[in-house]
Tab-separated table of C-alpha atoms in Angstrom:
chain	number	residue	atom	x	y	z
A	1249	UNK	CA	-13.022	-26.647	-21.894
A	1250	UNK	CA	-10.345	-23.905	-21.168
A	1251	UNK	CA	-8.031	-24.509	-23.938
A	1252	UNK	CA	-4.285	-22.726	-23.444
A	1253	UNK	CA	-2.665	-22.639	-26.876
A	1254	UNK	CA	0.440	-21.192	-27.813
A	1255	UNK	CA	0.910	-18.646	-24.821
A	1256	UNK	CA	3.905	-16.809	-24.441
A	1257	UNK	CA	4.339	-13.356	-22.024
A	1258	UNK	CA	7.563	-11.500	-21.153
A	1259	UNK	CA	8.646	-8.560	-18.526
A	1260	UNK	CA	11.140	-6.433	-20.688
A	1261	UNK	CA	13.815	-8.957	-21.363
A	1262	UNK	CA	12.761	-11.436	-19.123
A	1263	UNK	CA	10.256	-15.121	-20.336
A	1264	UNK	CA	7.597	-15.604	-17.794
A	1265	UNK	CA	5.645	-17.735	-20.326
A	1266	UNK	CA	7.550	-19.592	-23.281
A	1267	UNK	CA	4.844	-20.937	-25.939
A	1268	UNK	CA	2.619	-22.665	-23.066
A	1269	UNK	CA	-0.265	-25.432	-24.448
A	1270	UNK	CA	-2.600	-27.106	-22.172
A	1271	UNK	CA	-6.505	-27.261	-21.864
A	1272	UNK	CA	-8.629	-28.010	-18.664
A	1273	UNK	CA	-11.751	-29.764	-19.327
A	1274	UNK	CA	-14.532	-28.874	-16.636
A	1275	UNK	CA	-14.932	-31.324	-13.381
A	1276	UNK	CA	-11.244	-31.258	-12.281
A	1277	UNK	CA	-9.195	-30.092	-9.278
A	1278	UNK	CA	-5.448	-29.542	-10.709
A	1279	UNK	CA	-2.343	-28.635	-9.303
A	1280	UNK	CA	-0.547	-26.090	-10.847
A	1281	UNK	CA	3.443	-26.283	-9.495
A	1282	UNK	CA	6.163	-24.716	-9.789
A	1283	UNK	CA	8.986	-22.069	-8.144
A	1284	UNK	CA	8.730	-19.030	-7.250
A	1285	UNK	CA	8.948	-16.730	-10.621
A	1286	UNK	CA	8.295	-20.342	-12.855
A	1287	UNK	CA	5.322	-18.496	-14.168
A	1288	UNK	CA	2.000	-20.172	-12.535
A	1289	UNK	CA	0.808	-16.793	-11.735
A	1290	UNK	CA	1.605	-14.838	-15.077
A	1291	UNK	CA	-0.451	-17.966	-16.690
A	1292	UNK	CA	-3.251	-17.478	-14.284
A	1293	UNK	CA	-3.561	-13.916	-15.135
A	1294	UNK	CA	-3.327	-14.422	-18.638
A	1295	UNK	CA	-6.426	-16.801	-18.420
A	1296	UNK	CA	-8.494	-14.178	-16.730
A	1297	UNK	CA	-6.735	-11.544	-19.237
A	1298	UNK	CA	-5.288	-8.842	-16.350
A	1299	UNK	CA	-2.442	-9.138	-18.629
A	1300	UNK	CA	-1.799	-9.194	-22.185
A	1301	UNK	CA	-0.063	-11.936	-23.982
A	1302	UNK	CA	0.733	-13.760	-27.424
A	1303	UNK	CA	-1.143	-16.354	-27.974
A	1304	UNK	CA	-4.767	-17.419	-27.138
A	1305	UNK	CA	-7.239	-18.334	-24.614
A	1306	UNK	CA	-10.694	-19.726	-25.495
A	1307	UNK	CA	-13.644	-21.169	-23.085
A	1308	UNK	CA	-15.792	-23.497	-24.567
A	1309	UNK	CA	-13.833	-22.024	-28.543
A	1310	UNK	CA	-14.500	-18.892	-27.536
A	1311	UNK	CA	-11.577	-16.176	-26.378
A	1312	UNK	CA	-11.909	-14.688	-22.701
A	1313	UNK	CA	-14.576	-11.299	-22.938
A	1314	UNK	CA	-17.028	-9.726	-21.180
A	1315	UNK	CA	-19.754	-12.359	-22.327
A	1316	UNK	CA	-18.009	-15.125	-20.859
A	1317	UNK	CA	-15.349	-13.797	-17.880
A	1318	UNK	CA	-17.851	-14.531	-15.257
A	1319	UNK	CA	-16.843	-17.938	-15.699
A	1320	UNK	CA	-13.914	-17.691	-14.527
A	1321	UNK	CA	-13.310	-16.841	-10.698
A	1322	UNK	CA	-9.783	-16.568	-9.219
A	1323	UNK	CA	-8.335	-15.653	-5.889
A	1324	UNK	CA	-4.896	-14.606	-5.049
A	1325	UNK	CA	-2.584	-14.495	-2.213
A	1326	UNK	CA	-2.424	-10.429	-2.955
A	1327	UNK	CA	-6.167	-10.357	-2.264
A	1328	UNK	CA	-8.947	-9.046	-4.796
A	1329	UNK	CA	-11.383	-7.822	-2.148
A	1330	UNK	CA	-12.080	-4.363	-1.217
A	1331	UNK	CA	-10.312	-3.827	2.065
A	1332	UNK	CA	-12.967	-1.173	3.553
A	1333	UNK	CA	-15.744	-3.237	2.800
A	1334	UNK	CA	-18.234	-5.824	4.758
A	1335	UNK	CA	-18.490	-9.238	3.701
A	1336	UNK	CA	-21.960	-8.483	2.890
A	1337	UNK	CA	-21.147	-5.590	1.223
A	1338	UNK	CA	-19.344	-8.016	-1.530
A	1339	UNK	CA	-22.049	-10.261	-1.528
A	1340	UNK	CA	-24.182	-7.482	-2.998
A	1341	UNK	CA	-21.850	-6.351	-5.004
A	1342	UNK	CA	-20.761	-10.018	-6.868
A	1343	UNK	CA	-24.385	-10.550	-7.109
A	1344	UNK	CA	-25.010	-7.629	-8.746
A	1345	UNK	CA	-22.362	-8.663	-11.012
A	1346	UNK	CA	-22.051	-12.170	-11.345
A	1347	UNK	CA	-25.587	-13.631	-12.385
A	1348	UNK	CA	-24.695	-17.323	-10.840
A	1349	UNK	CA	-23.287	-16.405	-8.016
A	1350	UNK	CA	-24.209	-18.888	-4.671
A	1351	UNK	CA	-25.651	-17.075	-1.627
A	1352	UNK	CA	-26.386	-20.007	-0.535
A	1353	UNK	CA	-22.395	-21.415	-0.425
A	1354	UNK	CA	-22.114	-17.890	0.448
A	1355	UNK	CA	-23.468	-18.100	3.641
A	1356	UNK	CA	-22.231	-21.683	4.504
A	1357	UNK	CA	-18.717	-20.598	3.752
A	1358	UNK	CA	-18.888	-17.521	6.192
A	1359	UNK	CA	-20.138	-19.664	9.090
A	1360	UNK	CA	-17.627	-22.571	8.259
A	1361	UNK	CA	-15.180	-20.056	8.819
A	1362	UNK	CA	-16.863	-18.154	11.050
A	1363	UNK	CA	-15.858	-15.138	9.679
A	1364	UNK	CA	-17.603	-11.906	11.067
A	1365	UNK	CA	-19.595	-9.019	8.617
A	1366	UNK	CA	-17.118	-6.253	9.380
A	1367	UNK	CA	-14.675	-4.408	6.803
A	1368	UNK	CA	-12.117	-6.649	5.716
A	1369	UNK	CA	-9.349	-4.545	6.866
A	1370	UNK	CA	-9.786	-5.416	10.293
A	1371	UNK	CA	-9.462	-9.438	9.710
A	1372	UNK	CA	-6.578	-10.914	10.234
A	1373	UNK	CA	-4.166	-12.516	7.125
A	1374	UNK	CA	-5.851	-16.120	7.790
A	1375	UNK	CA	-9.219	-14.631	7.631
A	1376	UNK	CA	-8.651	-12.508	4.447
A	1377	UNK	CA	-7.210	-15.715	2.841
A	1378	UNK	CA	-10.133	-17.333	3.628
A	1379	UNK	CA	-12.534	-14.950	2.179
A	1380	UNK	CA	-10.640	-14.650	-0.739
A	1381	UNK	CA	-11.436	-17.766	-1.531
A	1382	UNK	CA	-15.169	-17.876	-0.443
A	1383	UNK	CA	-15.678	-15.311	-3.277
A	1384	UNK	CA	-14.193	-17.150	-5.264
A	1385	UNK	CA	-16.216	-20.197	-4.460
A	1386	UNK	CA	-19.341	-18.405	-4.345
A	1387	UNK	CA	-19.180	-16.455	-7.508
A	1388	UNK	CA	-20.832	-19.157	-9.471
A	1389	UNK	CA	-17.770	-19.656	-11.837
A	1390	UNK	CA	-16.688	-23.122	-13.692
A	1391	UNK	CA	-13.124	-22.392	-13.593
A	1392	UNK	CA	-11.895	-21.095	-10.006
A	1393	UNK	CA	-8.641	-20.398	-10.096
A	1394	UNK	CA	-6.675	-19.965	-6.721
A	1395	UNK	CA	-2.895	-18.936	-6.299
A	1396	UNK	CA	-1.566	-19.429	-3.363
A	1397	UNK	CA	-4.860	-18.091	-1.690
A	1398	UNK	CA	-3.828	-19.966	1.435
A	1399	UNK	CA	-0.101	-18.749	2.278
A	1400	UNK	CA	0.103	-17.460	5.238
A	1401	UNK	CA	-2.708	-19.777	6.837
A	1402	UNK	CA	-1.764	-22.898	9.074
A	1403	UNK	CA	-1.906	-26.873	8.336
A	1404	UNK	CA	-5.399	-26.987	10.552
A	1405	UNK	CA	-6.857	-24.117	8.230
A	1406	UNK	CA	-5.290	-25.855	5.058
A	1407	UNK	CA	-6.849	-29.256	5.579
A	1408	UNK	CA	-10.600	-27.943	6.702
A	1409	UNK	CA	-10.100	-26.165	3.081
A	1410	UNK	CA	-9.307	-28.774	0.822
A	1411	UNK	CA	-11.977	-30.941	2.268
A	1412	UNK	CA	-14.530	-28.338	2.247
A	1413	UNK	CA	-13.663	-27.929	-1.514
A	1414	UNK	CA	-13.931	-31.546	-2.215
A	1415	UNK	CA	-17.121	-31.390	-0.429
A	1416	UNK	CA	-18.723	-28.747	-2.202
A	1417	UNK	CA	-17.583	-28.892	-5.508
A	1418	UNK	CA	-20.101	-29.356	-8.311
A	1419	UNK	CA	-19.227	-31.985	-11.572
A	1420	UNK	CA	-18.901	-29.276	-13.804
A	1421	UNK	CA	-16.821	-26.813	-11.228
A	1422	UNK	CA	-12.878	-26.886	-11.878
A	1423	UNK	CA	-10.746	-25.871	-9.532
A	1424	UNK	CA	-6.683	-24.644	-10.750
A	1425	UNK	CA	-4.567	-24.664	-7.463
A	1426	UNK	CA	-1.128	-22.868	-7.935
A	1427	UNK	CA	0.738	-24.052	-4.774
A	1428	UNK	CA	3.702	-25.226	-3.582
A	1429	UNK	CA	2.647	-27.338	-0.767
A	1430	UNK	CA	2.834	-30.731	-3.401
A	1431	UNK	CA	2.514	-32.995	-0.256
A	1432	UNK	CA	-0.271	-31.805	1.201
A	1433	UNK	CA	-2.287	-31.044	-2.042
A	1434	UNK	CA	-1.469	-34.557	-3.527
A	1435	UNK	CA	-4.634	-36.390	-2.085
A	1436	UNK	CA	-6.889	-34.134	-3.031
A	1437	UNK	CA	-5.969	-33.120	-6.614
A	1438	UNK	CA	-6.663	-35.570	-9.598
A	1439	UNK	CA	-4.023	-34.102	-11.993
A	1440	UNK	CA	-1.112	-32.106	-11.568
A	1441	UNK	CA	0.653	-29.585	-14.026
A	1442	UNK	CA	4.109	-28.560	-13.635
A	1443	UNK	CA	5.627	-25.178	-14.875
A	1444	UNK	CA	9.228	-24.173	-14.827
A	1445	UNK	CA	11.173	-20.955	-16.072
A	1446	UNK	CA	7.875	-20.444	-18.006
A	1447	UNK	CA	7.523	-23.981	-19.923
A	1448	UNK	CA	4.927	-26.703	-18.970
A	1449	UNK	CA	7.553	-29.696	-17.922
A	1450	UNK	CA	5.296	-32.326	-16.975
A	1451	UNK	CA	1.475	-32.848	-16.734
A	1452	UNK	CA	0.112	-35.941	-15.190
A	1453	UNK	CA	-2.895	-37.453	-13.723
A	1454	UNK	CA	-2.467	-38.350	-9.843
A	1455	UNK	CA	-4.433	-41.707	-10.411
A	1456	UNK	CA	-1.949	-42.556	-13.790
A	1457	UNK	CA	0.899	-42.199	-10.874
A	1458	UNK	CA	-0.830	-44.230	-8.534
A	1459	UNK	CA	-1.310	-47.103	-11.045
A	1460	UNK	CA	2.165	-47.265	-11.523
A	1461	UNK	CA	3.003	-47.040	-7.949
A	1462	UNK	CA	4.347	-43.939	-8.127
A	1463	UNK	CA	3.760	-40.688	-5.925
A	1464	UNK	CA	3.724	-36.881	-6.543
A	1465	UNK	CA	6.484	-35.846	-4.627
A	1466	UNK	CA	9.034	-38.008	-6.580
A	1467	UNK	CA	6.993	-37.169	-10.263
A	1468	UNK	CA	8.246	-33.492	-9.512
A	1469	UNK	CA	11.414	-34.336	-8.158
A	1470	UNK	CA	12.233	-36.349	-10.969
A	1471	UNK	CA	10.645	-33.487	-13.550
A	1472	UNK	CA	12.811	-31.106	-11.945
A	1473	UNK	CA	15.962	-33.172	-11.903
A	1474	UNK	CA	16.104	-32.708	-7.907
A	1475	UNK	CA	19.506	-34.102	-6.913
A	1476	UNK	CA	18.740	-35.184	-3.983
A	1477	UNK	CA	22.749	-36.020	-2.896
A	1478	UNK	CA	23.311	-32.079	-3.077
A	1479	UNK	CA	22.344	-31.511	0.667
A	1480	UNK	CA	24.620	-34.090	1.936
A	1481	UNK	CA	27.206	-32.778	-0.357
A	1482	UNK	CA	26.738	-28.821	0.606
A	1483	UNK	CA	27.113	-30.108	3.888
A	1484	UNK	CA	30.589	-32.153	3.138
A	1485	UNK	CA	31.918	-29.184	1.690
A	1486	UNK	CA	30.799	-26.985	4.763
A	1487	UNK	CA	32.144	-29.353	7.348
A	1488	UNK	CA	35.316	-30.590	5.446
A	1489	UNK	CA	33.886	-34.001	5.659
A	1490	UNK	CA	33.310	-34.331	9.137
A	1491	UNK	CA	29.640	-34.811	8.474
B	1270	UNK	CA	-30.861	6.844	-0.252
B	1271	UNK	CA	-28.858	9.929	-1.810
B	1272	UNK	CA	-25.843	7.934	-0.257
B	1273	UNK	CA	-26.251	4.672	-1.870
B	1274	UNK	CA	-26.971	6.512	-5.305
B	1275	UNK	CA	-23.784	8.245	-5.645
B	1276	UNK	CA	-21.681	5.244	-4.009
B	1277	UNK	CA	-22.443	3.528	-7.591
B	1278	UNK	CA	-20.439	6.241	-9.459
B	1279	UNK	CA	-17.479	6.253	-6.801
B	1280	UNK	CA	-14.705	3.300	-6.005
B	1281	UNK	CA	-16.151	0.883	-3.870
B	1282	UNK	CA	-15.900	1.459	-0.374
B	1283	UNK	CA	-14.132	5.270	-1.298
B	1284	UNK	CA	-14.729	8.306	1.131
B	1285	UNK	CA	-15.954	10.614	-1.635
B	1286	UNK	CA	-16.585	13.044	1.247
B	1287	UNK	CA	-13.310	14.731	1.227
B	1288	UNK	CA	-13.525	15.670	-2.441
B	1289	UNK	CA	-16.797	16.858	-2.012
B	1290	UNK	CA	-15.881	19.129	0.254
B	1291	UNK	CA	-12.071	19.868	-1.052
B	1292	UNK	CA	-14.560	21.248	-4.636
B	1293	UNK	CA	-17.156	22.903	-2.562
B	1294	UNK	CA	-14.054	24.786	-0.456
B	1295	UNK	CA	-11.946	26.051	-3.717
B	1296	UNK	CA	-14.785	26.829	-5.660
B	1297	UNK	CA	-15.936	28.880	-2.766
B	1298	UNK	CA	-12.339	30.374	-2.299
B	1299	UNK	CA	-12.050	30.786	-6.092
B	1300	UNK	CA	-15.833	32.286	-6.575
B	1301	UNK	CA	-14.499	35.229	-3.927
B	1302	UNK	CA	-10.981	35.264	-5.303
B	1303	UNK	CA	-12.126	36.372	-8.888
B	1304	UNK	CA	-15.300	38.816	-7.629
B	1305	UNK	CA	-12.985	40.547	-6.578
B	1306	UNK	CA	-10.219	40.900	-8.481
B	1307	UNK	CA	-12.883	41.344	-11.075
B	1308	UNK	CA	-14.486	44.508	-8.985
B	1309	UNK	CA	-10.831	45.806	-8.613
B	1310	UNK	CA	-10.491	45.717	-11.732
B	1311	UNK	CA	-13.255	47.647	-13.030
B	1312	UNK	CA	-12.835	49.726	-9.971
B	1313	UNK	CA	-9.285	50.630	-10.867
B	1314	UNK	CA	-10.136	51.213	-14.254
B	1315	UNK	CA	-13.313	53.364	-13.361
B	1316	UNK	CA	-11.283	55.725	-11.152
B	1317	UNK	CA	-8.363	56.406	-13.310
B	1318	UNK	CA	-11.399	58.048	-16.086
B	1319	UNK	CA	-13.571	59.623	-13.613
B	1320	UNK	CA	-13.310	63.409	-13.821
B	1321	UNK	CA	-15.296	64.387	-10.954
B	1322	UNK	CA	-18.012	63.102	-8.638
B	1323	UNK	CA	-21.380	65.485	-8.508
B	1324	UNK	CA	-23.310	64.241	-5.156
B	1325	UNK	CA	-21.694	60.862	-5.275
B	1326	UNK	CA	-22.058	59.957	-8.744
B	1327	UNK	CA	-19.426	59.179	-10.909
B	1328	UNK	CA	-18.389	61.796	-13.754
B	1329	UNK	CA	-16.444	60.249	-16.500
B	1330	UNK	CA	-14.624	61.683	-19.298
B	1331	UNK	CA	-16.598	61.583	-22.494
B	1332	UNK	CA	-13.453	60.044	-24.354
B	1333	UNK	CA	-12.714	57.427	-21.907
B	1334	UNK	CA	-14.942	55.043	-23.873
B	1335	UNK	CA	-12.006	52.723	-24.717
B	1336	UNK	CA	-10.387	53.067	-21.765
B	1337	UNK	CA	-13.541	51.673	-19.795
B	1338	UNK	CA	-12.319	47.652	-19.748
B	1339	UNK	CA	-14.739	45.474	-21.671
B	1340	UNK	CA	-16.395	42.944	-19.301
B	1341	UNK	CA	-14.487	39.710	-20.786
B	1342	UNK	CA	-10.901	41.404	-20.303
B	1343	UNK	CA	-12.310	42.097	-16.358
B	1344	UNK	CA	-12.589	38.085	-16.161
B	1345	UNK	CA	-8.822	37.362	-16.218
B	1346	UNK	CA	-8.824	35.716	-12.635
B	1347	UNK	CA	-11.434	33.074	-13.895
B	1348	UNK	CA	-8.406	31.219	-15.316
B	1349	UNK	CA	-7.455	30.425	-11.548
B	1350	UNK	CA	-10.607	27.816	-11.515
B	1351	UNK	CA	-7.819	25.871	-13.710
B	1352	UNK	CA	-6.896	24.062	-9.962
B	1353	UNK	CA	-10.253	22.609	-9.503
B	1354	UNK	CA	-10.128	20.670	-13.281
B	1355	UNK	CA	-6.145	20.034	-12.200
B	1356	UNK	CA	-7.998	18.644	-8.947
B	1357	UNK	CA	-10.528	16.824	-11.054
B	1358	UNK	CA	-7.867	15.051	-12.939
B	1359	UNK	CA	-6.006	14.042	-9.678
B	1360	UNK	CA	-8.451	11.960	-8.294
B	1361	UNK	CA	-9.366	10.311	-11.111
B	1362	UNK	CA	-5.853	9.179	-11.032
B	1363	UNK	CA	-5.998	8.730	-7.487
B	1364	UNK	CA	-9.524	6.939	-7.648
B	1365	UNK	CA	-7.996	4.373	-10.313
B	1366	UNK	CA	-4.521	3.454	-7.887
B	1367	UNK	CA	-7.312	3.471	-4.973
B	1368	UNK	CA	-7.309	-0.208	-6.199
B	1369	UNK	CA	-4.105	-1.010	-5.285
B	1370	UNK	CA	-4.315	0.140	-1.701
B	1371	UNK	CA	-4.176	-2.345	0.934
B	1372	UNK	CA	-5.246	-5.694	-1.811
B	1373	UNK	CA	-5.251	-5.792	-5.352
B	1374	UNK	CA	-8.885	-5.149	-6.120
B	1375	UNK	CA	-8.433	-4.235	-9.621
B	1376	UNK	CA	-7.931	-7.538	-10.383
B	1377	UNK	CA	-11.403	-7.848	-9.304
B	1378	UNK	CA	-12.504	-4.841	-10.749
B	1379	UNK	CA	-11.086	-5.579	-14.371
B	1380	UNK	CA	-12.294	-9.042	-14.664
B	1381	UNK	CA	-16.139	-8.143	-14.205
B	1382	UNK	CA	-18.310	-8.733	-17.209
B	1383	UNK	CA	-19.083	-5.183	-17.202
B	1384	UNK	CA	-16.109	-3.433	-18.166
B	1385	UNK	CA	-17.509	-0.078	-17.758
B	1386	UNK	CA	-17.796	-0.307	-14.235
B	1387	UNK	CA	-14.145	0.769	-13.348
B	1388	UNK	CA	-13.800	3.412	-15.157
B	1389	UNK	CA	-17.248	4.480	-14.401
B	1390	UNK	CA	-16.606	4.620	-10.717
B	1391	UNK	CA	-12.884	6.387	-11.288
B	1392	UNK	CA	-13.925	8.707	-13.832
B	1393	UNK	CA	-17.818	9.604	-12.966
B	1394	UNK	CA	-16.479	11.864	-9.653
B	1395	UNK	CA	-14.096	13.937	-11.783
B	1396	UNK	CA	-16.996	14.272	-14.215
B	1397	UNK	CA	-19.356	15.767	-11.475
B	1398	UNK	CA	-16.399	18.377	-10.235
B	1399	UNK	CA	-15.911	19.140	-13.588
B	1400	UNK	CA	-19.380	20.173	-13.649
B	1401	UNK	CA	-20.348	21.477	-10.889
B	1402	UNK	CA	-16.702	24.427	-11.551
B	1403	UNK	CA	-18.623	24.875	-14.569
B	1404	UNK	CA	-21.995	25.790	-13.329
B	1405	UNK	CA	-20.009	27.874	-10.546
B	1406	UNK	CA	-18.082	29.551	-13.188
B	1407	UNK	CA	-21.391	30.140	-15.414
B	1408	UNK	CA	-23.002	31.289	-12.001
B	1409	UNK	CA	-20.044	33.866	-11.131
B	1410	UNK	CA	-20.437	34.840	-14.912
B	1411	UNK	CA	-23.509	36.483	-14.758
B	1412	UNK	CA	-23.412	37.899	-10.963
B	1413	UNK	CA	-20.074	39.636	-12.752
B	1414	UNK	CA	-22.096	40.492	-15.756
B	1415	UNK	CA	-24.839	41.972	-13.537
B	1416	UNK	CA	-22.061	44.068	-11.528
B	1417	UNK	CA	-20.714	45.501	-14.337
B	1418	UNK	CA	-24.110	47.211	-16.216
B	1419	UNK	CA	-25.126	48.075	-12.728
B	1420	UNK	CA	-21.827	50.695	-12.316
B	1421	UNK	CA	-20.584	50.704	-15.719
B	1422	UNK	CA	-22.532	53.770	-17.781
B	1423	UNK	CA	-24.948	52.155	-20.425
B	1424	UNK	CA	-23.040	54.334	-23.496
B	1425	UNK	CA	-19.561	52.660	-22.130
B	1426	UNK	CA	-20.963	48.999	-21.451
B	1427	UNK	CA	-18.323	46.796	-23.654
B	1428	UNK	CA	-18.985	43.134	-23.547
B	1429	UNK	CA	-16.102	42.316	-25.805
């Protein structure tokens, strides 16, 4: 269990994380939503600890360290990898430090995507995405924790994703998707967490909604209090009413 | 083989070449730089007590034994080495932001379970400059120290 408690983070005067609680118990996929600058990202980082924080963090009661950080794997839409090297060349390197890590997913990953063993600088933004998240896949973590990993890639790309990490997913694997494509994550996510202006506004589980006939798109809508008459009033206002 | 050894102690996927090469150049450039200043020195300072020359060797004046520069105060230009530990300190730097070219692959780098292993590979280089200006220095040192009991006379040989 990754259990969030108390977690607060600001940039000089500005909250990116106001007294966040949550916990993720292993064998989930959740959606983590929110704006840009609603702080999905500073909370990712703070679970892997590239940034410091108030608060705490604790895997299985235990805080975030070097006995327990491989864990935790996490792939960004900045990229982690090292531009000038081979996909290969990372393999070696995660296994040499990541004891878990998959060759085997490894490999089926790289021919999935049929992505070639040359340096990474030379692939094109879809392609880095994509490894990006192989690593992250592969590195044998519990928690894999992806933000935004696939902007930039099309719908086709998307989709052979999210069912390639339904298909390969173990029990005990969790995956934390910061996105903000809600629609076309809501199938395949079984609970989705919802952060605004650095506060945790809603947290539900996408078969809870289904239950009560509800859908994802309106949960956040109605979480964020989207008005949804202010289009057809911005355009009134534009057009003087002739709309 | 040699290769893949020192890639462990260097950023991965860094040229190291160019610093290699960059230290070899100014300690080369240095090395000749402050023979000779050292030489001119003790030069300069021979000549200005040297009564005579008998046959082509040097005459000095018997009271000249203070004015015969001790060997440390002929090692003044050794201070110029300086630019290869300013260099050293560079690319550390420059190693460390290395990670922020092109991807963010410090984020990788800082969450591996050994911790070490950044600053290993940022600081190990600037270690190996470091010591390699020293052994240089230590190497000039005694071809100097050599130079100096060869020409200076025995009675006027000052170390200090």
């Amino acid at each position: 269990m990754l259990e969030i408690k108390n977690v607060s983070k600001s940039y000089g005067s500005k909250q990116a994380l106001s007294d966040v609680s949550i916990s993720f118990p292993r064998g989930e996929i959740v959606g983590l939503f929110g704006e840009n600058g609603a702080g999905k990202t500073t909370l990712l980082k703070s679970m892997l600890k590239l940034i410091k924080f108030e608060g705490s963090i604790t895997l299985d009661g235990e805080s975030i360290s070097e006995k327990n950080i491989d864990k935790l794997s996490f792939a960004t839409a900045e990229h982690s990898f090292i531009p000038n090297l081979t996909p290969s060349a990372h393999r070696d390197f995660y296994k040499e430090h990541f004891p878990s890590f998959s060759d085997k997913r490894f490999k089926s990953l790289m021919e999935f995507f049929s992505l070639p063993d040359k340096p990474l600088r030379s692939f094109s933004l879809g392609q880095k995405n994509q490894f990006e998240v192989i690593m992250a896949l592969s590195q044998g973590a519990d928690y894999i924790l992806i933000d935004e990993a696939f902007a930039g890639n099309d719908i086709f790309n998307r989709e052979d994703f999210y069912k390639v990490l339904l298909g390969i997913l173990g029990e005990n694997e969790t995956v934390i998707l910061s996105t903000h494509l809600i629609e076309e994550v809501s199938d395949f996510i079984g609970r989705a967490v919802l952060i605004r202006s650095g506060e945790i506004i809603g947290d539900v589980s996408t078969l809870e909604l289904m239950e009560k006939g509800d859908n994802l798109v309106s949960y956040v809508k109605r979480a964020y209090n989207y008005r949804s008459d202010r289009v057809s009033k911005a355009l009134n206002d534009l057009t003087d009413g002739e709309v | 083989m040699m290769k893949k050894k020192l890639e462990k102690y260097y950023p991965l996927g860094y040229d190291y070449r160019p610093e290699i090469i960059i230290t070899a150049l100014m300690c080369m450039l240095l090395s000749g730089w402050a023979f000779l200043m050292f030489r001119a020195g003790l030069n300069l300072a021979l000549e200005s007590v040297t009564q005579e020359y008998i046959d082509g060797v040097r005459i000095i004046e018997e009271t000249a034994f203070y004015k015969v520069p001790t060997f440390v105060s002929l090692l003044g230009e050794f201070q110029s080495f300086a630019l290869v530990f300013i260099f050293a300190v560079i690319t550390a730097v420059y190693r460390y932001f290395y990670h922020y070219q092109h991807s963010k692959s410090i984020y990788l780098m800082k969450r591996l379970p050994k911790r070490s292993e950044l600053y290993k590979r940022c600081l190990s280089g600037s270690a190996v400059i470091s010591l390699i200006c020293l052994a240089v220095m230590a190497g000039l040192v005694a071809v100097c120290f050599m130079e100096y009991i060869s020409i200076v006379p025995e009675e006027f040989v000052r170390i200090f």
